[in-house]
Coordinates of C-alpha atoms and ligand atoms in Angstrom, one line a residue:
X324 CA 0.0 0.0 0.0
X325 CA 1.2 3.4 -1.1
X326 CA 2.1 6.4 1.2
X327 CA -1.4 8.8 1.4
X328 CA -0.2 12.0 -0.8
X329 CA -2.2 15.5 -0.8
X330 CA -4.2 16.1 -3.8
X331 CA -5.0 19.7 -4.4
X332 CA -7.5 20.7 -7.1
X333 CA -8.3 23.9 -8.8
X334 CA -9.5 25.3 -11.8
X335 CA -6.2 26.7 -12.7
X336 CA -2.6 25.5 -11.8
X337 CA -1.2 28.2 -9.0
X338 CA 2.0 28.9 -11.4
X339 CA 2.9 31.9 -13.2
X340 CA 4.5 32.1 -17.1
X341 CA 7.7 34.1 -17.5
X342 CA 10.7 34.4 -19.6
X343 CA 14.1 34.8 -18.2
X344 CA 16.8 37.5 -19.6
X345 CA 17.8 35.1 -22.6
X346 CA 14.4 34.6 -23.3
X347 CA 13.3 31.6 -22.0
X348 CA 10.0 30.6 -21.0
X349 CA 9.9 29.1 -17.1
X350 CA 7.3 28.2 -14.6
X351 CA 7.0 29.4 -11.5
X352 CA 4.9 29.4 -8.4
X353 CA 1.6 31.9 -8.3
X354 CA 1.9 34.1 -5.6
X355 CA -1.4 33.5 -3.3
X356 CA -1.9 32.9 0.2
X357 CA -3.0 29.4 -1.0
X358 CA 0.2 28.8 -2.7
X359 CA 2.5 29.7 -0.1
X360 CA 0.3 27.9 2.7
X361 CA -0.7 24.8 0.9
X362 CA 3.5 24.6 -1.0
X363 CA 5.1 23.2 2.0
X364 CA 3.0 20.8 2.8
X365 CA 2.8 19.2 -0.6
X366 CA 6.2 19.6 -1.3
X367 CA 7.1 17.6 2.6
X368 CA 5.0 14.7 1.4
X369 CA 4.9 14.3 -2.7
X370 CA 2.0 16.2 -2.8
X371 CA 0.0 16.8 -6.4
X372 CA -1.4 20.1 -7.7
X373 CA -4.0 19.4 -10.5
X374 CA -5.3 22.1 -12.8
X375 CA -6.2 23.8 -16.0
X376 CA -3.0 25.2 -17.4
X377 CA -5.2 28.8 -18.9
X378 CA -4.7 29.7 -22.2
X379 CA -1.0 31.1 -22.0
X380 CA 1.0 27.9 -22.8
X381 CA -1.0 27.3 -26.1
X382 CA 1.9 30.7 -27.2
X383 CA 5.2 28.4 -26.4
X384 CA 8.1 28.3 -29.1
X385 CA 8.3 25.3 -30.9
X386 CA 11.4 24.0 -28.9
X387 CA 9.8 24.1 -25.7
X388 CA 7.5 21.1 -24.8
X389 CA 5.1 21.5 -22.1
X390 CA 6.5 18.6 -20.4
X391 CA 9.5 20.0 -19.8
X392 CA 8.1 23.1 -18.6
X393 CA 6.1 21.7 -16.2
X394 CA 9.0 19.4 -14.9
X395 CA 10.9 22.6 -14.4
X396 CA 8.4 24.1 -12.7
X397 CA 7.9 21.0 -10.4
X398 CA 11.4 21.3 -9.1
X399 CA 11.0 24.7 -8.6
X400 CA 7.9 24.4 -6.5
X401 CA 9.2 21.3 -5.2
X402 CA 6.0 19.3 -5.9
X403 CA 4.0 17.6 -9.1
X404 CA 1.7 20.0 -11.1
X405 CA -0.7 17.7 -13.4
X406 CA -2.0 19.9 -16.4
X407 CA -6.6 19.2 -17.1
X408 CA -6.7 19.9 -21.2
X409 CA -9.7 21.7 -22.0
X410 CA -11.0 22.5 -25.3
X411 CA -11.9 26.1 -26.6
X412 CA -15.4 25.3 -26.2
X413 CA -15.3 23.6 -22.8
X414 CA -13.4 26.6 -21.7
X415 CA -16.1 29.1 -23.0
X416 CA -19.1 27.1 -21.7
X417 CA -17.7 25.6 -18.7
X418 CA -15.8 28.9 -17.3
X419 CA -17.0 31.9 -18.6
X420 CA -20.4 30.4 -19.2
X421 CA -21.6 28.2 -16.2
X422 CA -19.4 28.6 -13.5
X423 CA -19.0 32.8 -14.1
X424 CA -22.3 33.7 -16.2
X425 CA -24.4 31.4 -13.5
X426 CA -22.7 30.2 -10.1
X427 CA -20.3 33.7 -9.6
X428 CA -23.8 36.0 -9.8
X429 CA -26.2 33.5 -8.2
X430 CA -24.1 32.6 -5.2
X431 CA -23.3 36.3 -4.9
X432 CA -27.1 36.6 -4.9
X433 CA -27.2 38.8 -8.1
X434 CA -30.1 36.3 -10.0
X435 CA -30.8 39.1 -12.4
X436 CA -27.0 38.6 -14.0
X437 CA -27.1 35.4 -14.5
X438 CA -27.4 33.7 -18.1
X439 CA -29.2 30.3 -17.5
X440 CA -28.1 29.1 -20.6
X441 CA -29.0 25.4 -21.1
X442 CA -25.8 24.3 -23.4
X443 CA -23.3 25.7 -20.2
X444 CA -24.8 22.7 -18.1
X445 CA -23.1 19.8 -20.3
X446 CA -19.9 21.4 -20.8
X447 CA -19.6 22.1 -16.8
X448 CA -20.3 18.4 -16.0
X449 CA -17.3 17.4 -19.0
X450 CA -15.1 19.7 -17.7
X451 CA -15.9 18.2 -14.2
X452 CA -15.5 15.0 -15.6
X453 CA -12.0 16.0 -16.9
X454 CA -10.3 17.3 -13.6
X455 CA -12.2 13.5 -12.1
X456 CA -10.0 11.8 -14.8
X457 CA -6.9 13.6 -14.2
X458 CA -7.2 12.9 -10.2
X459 CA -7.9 9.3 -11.2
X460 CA -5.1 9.0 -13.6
X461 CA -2.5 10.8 -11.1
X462 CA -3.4 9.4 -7.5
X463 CA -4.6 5.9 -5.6
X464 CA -7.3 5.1 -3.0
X465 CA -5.4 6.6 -0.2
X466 CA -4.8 10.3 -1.4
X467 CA -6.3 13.0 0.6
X468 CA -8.3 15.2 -2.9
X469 CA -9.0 18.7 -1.8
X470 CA -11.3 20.6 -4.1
X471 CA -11.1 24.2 -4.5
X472 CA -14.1 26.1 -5.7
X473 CA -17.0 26.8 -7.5
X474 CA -15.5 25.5 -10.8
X475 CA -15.3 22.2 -9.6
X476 CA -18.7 21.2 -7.5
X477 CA -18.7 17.6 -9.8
X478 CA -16.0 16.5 -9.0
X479 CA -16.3 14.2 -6.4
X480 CA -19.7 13.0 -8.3
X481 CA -17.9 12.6 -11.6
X482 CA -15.1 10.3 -9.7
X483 CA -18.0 8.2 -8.3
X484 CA -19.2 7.7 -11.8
X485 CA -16.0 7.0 -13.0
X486 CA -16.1 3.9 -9.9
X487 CA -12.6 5.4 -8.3
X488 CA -12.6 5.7 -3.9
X489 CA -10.8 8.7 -2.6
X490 CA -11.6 10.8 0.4
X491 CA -12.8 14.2 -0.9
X492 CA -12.6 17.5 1.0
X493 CA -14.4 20.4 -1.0
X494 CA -14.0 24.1 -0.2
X495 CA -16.2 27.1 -1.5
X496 CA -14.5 30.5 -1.5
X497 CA -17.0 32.4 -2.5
X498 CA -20.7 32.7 -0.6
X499 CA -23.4 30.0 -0.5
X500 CA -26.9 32.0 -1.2
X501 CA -30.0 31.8 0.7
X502 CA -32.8 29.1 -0.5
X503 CA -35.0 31.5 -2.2
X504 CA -31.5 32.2 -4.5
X505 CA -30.4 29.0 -4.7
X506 CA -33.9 27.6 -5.7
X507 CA -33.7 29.4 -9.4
X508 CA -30.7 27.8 -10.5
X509 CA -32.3 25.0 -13.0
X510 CA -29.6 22.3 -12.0
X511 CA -30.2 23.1 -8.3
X512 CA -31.2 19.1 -7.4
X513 CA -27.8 18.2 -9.0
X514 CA -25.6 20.3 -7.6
X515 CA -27.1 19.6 -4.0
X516 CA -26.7 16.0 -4.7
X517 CA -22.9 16.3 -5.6
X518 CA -21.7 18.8 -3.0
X519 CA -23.7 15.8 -0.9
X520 CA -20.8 13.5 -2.6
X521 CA -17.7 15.0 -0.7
X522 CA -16.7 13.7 2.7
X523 CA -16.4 17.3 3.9
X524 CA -17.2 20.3 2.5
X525 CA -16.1 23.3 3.8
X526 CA -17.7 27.0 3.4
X527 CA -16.2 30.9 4.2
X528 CA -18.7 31.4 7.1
X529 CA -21.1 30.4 9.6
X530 CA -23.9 32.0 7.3
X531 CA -22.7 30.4 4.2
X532 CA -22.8 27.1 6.1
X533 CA -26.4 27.9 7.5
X534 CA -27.7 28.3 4.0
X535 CA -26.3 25.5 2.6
X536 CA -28.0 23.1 5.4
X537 CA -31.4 25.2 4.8
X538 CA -30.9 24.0 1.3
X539 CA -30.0 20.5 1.7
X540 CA -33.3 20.0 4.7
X541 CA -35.3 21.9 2.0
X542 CA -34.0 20.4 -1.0
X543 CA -33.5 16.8 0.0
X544 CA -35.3 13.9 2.2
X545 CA -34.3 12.2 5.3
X546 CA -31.7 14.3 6.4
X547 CA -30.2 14.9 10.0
X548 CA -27.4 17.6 11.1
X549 CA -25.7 15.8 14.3
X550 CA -23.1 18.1 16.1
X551 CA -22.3 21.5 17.3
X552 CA -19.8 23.8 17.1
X553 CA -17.6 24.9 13.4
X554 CA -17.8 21.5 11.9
X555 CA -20.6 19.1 12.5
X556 CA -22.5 16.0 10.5
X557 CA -24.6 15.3 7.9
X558 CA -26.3 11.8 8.1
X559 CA -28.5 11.4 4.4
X560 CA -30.2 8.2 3.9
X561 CA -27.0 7.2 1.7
X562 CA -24.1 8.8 3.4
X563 CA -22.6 10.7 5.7
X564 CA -20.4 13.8 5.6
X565 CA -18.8 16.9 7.5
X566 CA -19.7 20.3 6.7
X567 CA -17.7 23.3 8.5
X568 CA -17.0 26.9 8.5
X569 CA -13.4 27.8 7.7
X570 CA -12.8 31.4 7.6
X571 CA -9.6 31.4 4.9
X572 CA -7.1 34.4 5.4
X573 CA -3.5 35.5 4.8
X574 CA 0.1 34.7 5.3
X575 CA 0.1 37.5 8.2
X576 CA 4.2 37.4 8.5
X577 CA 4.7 38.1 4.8
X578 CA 2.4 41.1 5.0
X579 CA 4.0 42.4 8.2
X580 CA 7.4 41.7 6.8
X581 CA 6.8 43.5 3.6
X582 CA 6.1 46.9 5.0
X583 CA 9.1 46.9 7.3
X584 CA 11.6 46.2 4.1
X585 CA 13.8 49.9 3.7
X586 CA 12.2 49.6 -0.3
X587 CA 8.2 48.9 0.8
X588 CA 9.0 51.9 3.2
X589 CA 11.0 54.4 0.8
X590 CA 7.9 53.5 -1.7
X591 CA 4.9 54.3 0.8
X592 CA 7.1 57.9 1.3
X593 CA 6.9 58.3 -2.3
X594 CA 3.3 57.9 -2.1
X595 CA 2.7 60.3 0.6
X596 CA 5.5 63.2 -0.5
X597 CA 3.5 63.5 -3.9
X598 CA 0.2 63.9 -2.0
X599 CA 0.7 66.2 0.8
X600 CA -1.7 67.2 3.3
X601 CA -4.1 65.0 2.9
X602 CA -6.1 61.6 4.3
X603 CA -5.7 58.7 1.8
X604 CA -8.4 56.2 0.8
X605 CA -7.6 53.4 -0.9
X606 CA -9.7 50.6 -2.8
X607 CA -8.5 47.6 -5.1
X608 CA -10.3 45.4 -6.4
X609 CA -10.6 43.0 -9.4
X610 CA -12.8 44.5 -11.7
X611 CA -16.0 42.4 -10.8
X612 CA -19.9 43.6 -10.6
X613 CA -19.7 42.0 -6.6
X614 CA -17.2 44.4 -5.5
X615 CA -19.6 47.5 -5.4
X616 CA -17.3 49.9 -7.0
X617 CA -19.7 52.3 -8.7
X618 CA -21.3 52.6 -5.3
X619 CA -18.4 53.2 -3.5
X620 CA -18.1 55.7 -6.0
X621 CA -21.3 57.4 -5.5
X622 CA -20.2 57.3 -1.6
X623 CA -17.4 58.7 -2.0
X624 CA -18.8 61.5 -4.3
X625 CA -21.9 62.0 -1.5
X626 CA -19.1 62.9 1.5
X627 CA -17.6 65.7 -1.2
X628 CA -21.2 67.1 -1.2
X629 CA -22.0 66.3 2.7
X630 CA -19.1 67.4 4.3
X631 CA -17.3 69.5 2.1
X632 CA -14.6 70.2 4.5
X633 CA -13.6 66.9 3.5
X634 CA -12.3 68.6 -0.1
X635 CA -8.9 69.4 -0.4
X636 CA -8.2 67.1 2.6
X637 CA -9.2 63.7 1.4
X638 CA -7.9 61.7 -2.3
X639 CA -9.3 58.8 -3.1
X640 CA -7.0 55.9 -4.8
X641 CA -8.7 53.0 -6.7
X642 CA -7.1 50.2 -8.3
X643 CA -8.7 48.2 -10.4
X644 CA -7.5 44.7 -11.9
X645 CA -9.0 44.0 -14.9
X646 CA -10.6 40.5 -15.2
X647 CA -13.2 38.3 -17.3
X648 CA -13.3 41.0 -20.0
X649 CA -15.3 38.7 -22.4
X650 CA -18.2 38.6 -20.6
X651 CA -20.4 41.5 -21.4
X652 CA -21.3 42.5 -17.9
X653 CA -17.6 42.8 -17.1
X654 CA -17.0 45.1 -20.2
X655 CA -20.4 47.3 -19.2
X656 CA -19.2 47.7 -15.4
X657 CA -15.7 48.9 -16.9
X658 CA -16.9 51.8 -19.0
X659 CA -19.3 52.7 -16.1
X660 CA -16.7 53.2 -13.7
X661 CA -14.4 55.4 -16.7
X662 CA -17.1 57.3 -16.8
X663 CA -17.9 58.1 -12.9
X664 CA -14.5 58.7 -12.2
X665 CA -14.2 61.2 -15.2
X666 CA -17.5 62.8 -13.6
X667 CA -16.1 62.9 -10.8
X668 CA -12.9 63.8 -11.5
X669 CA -14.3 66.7 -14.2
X670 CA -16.6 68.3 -11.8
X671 CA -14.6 68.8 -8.7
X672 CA -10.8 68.8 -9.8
X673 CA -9.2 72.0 -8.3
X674 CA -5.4 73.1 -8.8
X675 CA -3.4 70.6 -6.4
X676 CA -6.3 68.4 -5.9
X677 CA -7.7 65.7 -7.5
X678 CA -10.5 63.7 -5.7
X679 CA -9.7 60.4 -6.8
X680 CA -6.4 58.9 -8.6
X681 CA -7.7 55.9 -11.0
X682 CA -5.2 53.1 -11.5
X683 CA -6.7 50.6 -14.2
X684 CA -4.1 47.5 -13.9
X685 CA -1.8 45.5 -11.3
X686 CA 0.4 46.4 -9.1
X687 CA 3.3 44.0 -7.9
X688 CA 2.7 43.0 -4.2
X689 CA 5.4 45.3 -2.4
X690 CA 3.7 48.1 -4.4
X691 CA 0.5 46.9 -3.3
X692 CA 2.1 47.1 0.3
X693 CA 3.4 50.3 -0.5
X694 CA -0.1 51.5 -0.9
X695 CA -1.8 49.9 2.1
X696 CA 0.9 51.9 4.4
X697 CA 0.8 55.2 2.7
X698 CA -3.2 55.1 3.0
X699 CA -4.9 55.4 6.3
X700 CA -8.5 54.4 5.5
X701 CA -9.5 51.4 3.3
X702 CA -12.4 51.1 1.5
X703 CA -13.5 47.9 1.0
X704 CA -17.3 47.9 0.5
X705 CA -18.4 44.7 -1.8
X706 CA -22.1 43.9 -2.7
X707 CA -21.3 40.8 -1.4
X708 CA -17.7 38.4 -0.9
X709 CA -16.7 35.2 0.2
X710 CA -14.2 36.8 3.1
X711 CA -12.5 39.5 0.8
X712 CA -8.4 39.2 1.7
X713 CA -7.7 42.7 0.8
X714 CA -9.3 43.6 4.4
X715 CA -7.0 41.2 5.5
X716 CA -3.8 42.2 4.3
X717 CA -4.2 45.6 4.6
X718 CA -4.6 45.3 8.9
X719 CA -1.4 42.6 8.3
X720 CA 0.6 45.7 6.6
X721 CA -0.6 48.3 8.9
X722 CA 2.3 48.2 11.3
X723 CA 2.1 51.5 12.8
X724 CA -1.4 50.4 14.4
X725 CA -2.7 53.4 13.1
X726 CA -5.1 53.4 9.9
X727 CA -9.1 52.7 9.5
X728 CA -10.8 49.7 7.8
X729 CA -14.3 50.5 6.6
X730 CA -16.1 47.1 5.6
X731 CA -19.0 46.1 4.1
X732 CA -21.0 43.9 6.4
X733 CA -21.6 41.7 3.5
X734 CA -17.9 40.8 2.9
X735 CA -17.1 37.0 4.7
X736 CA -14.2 39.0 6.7
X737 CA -17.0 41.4 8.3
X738 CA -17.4 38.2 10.9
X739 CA -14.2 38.0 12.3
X740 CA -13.0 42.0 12.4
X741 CA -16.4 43.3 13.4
X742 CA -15.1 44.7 16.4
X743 CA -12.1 46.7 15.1
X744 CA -13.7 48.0 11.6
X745 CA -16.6 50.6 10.7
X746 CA -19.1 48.2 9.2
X747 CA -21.1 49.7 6.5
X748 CA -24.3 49.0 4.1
X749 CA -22.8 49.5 0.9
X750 CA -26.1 49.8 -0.5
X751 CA -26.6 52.4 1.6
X752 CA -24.5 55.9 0.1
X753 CA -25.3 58.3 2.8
X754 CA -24.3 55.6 5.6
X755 CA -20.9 55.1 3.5
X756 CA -20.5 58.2 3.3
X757 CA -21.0 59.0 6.6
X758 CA -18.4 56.2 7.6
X759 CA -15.8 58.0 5.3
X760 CA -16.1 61.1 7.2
X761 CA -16.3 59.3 10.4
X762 CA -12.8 57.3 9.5
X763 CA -10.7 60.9 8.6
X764 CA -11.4 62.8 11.8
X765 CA -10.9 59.4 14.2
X766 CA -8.3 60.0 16.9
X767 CA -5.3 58.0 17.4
X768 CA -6.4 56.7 20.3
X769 CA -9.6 54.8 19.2
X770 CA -7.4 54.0 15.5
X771 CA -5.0 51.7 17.6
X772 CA -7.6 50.2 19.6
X773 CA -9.8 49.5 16.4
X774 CA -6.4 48.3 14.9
X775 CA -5.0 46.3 17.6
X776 CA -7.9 44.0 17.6
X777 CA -8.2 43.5 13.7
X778 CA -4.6 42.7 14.0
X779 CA -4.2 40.2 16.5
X780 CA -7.1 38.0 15.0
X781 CA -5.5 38.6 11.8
X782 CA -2.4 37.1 13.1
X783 CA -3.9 34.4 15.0
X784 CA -6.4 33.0 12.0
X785 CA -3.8 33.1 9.6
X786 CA -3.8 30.7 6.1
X787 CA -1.6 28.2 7.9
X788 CA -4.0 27.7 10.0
X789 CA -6.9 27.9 7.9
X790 CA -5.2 24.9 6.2
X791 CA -4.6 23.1 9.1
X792 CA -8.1 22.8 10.5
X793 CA -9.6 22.0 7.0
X794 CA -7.4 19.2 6.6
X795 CA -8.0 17.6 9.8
X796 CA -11.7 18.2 9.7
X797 CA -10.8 16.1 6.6
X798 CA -9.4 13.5 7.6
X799 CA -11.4 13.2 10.6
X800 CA -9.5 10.8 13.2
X801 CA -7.2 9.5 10.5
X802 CA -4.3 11.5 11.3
X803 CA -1.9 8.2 11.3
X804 CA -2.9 7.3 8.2
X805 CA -2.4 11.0 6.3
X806 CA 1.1 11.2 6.7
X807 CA 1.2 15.0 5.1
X808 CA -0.5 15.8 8.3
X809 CA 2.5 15.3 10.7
X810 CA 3.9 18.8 8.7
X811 CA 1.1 20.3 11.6
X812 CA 2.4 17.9 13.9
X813 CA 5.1 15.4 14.9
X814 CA 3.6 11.6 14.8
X815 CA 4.7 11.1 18.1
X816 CA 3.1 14.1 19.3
X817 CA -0.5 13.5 17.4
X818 CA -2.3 11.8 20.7
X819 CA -0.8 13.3 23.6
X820 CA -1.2 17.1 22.0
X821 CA -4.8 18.0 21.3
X822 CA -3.7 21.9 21.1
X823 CA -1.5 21.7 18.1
X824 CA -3.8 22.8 15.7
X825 CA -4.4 25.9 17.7
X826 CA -0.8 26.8 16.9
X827 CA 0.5 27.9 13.0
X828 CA 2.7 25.2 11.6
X829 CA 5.4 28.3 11.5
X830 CA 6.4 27.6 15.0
X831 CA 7.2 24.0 14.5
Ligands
LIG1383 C1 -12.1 34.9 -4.1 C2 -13.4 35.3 -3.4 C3 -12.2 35.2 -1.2 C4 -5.7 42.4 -6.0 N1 -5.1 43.4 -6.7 C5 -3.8 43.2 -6.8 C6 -3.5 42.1 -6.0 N2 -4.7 41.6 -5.6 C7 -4.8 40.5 -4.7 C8 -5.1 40.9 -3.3 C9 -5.8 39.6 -2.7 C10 -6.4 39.0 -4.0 O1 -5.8 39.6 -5.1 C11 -7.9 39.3 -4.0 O2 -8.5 38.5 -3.1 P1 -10.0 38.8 -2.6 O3 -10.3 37.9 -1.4 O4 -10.2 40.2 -2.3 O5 -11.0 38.5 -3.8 P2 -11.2 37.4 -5.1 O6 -10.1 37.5 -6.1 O7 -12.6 37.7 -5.6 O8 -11.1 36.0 -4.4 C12 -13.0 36.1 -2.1 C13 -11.0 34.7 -2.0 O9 -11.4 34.0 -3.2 C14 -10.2 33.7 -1.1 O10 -11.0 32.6 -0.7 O11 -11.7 36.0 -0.1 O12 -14.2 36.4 -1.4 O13 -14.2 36.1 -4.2 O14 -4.8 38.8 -2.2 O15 -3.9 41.2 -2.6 N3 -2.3 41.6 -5.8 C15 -1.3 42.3 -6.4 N4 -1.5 43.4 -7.2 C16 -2.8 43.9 -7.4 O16 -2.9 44.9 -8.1 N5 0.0 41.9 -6.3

């Protein structure tokens, strides 16, 4: 019998494309949370990362091969990454079309974006049935497979089909909707049934875990929640399963770390030199519908009218990655927020001021840093997110304890740093705005105290933990037979310490 390996899947393969100074193409790893949490713990065990490869390698010269590539960039990352081939089609109808034209609006309750197209449904379960055949051409029976995402809800269904055993762990990131959402989508029975099919599956919040059961008691017959507490049971008349809350966040070290480096600092400097004498508010976002950027927007735009001793004294800095351009809601959104920030911009630009400074692109992550020092209020109001790790990082970078978080209560992350941000409706312009105004006359005082809190649970919840207690939620009382797991914990110590998963796997 073979040694039990961690299986990760994900839509796409956490590495990144570059070319060195002679020009040649290498792999490397993405630079996530995810990645850096999840990397040593495949690489101590042989772990496997399966996923789609994106469109990028399709370009390579003629004298690279993909194989060789990918064998490069397994040494590099230090474990195996198995490319999912997907056809043009699939990718169009299984990714843009089902999982972002019908599960990214309807799970972020937006029903009225959503494009129930009835050809997406088929290429979602071949897709699904792809990634099954890759995890059952690249593992055995006794391989931990965690899925990530949205993408991927089939998967442990398809590899039933297919006849192959594996203990499945599935995680959501983004929100599970209400019943009265969930209930439109026409394949609603069948994905119940298959999320049904995991051994545990794992969701952002206690709400997102709540509506989940209400769907499955409304949805399905015969079935009992047994338990209390962050992960409990699911007994159906054909199975049994675990179903938890597991709040992801951040590598908290790497944040902190960053804004002390003498380059992070002489960039935030920059920053504030070239915009004197004045509060900074800063958003960024991926340019997506869910992040509520034309009403932060408007919020912004309402303090400027409400409290116009704000002007002169407050900039606004928005960065916006752009994303999913093909889909026609995506393009829409972008041309709507050109145009409100030229409004804005055109009606109340003075000499030495401009209200808000647009950046439509990326920036590279000590930049990003850069930013989150040299700002002391973020705005971070989305319609609705799975936890939103932008909130995250930017309490992890603000080392000073100084700085204000304003959060929309409908972001996964509102849960756990309630009691050091100023929650807003993001619906709601006036009460934003109100917030803003609130945020840039705040004294020190109550800034370190709001601060101090966000920061410590910040540090404590960090992704090493996150993985950590997913995994052995996973693998339930297993832990001898998962040998990845003694990364968290010594063998030896596995019985007599029942605290070790309190702890991050850092300190080991
Ligand atoms: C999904 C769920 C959930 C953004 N701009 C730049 C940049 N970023 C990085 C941030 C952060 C990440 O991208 C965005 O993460 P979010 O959590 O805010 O949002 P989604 O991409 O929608 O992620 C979400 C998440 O999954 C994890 O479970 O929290 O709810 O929707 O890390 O730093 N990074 C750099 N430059 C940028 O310009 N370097």
């Amino acid at each position: 019998m073979s040694e039990a390996r961690l299986v990760v899947l994900s839509n796409r393969l956490p590495i990144v494309l570059t070319t060195d100074s002679k020009k040649k193409w290498k792999i490397g790893p993405g630079s996530g949370g995810l990645v850096t949490a999840l990397g040593p713990v495949l690489r101590d065990r042989g772990g496997i990362w399966i996923g789609w490869l994106g469109a990028g390698l399709k370009e390579l010269p003629e004298d690279t091969t993909r194989e060789a590539l990918l064998q490069e960039g397994a040494s590099e990352t230090g474990y195996a990454l198995k490319p999912v081939d997907l056809t043009r089609e699939e990718v169009r109808d299984y990714y843009f079309g089902f999982s972002n034209e019908i599960l990214w609006p309807l799970f972020h309750d937006l029903p009225s974006l959503c494009n129930f197209d009835p050809s997406f449904w088929p290429a979602y379960v071949s897709a699904n049935r792809r990634f099954a055949e890759a995890v059952l051409d690249n593992t055995c029976e006794e391989d931990f497979v965690w899925v990530h995402d949205y993408q991927l809800i089939l998967v442990a269904a398809e590899l039933k089909r297919l006849g192959a055993k594996r203990r499945t762990g599935f995680f959501l990131h983004i929100p599970f909707p209400p019943l009265d959402v969930f209930i439109r989508l026409p394949w609603r029975f069948q994905v119940l049934d298959a999320l049904l099919r995991y051994d545990l599956v794992g969701f952002q919040t206690e709400r997102d875990r709540r509506n989940f059961i209400d769907c499955v008691r409304s949805l399905t017959s015969g079935v009992r929640v047994v338990g209390h507490g962050h992960v409990c049971k699911l007994l159906t008349p054909e199975r049994e399963l675990r179903v938890g809350s597991f709040p992801i966040s951040i590598d908290f070290q790497e944040f902190a770390g960053l804004a002390k480096r003498p380059g992070v600092i002489g960039q935030t400097k920059l920053i504030r030199d070239n915009l004197p004498n004045r509060k900074l508010l800063f958003g960024v976002d991926r340019l997506d519908y869910t992040k509520g950027i034309p009403n932060r927007l408007k919020a912004f735009v309402n303090a400027l009218e409400r409290y116009p001793e704000l002007r002169r004294r407050i900039t606004l800095i928005q960065v916006v990655v752009p994303s999913r351009e093909s889909i026609s809601e995506y393009k829409a959104l972008k041309q709507d927020i050109h145009r409100l920030v030229g409004e804005i911009n055109g009606r109340y630009t003075q000499v030495g001021w401009t209200p808000i400074i647009y950046i439509c692109g990326s920036l590279s992550r000590p930049e990003l840093v850069s930013y989150y020092q040299a700002c002391e209020i973020a705005l971070i109001t989305p319609l609705k997110d799975g936890m939103n790790l932008v909130a995250k990082e930017y309490c992890a970078s603000r080392v000073k304890y100084d700085g204000v978080l304003i959060l929309s209560e409908f972001a996964g992350a509102a849960s756990s740093l309630q009691g050091g941000a100023l929650l807003v409706n993001p619906y709601d312009v006036e009460g934003v705005a109100d917030a803003i105004h609130r945020a840039a006359n705040m004294d020190s005082d109550e800034k370190r105290r709001r601060m101090k809190l966000m920061r410590h649970s910040v540090r404590k919840n960090d992704i090493f933990r996150w993985v950590s207690s997913f995994l052995k939620a996973g693998v339930t009382d297993d832990l001898a037979q998962f040998p990845f797991m003694e990364f968290f914990v010594p063998r030896r110590k596995q019985e007599a310490d029942s605290s070790f998963f309190h702890q991050s796997p850092l300190q080991h």
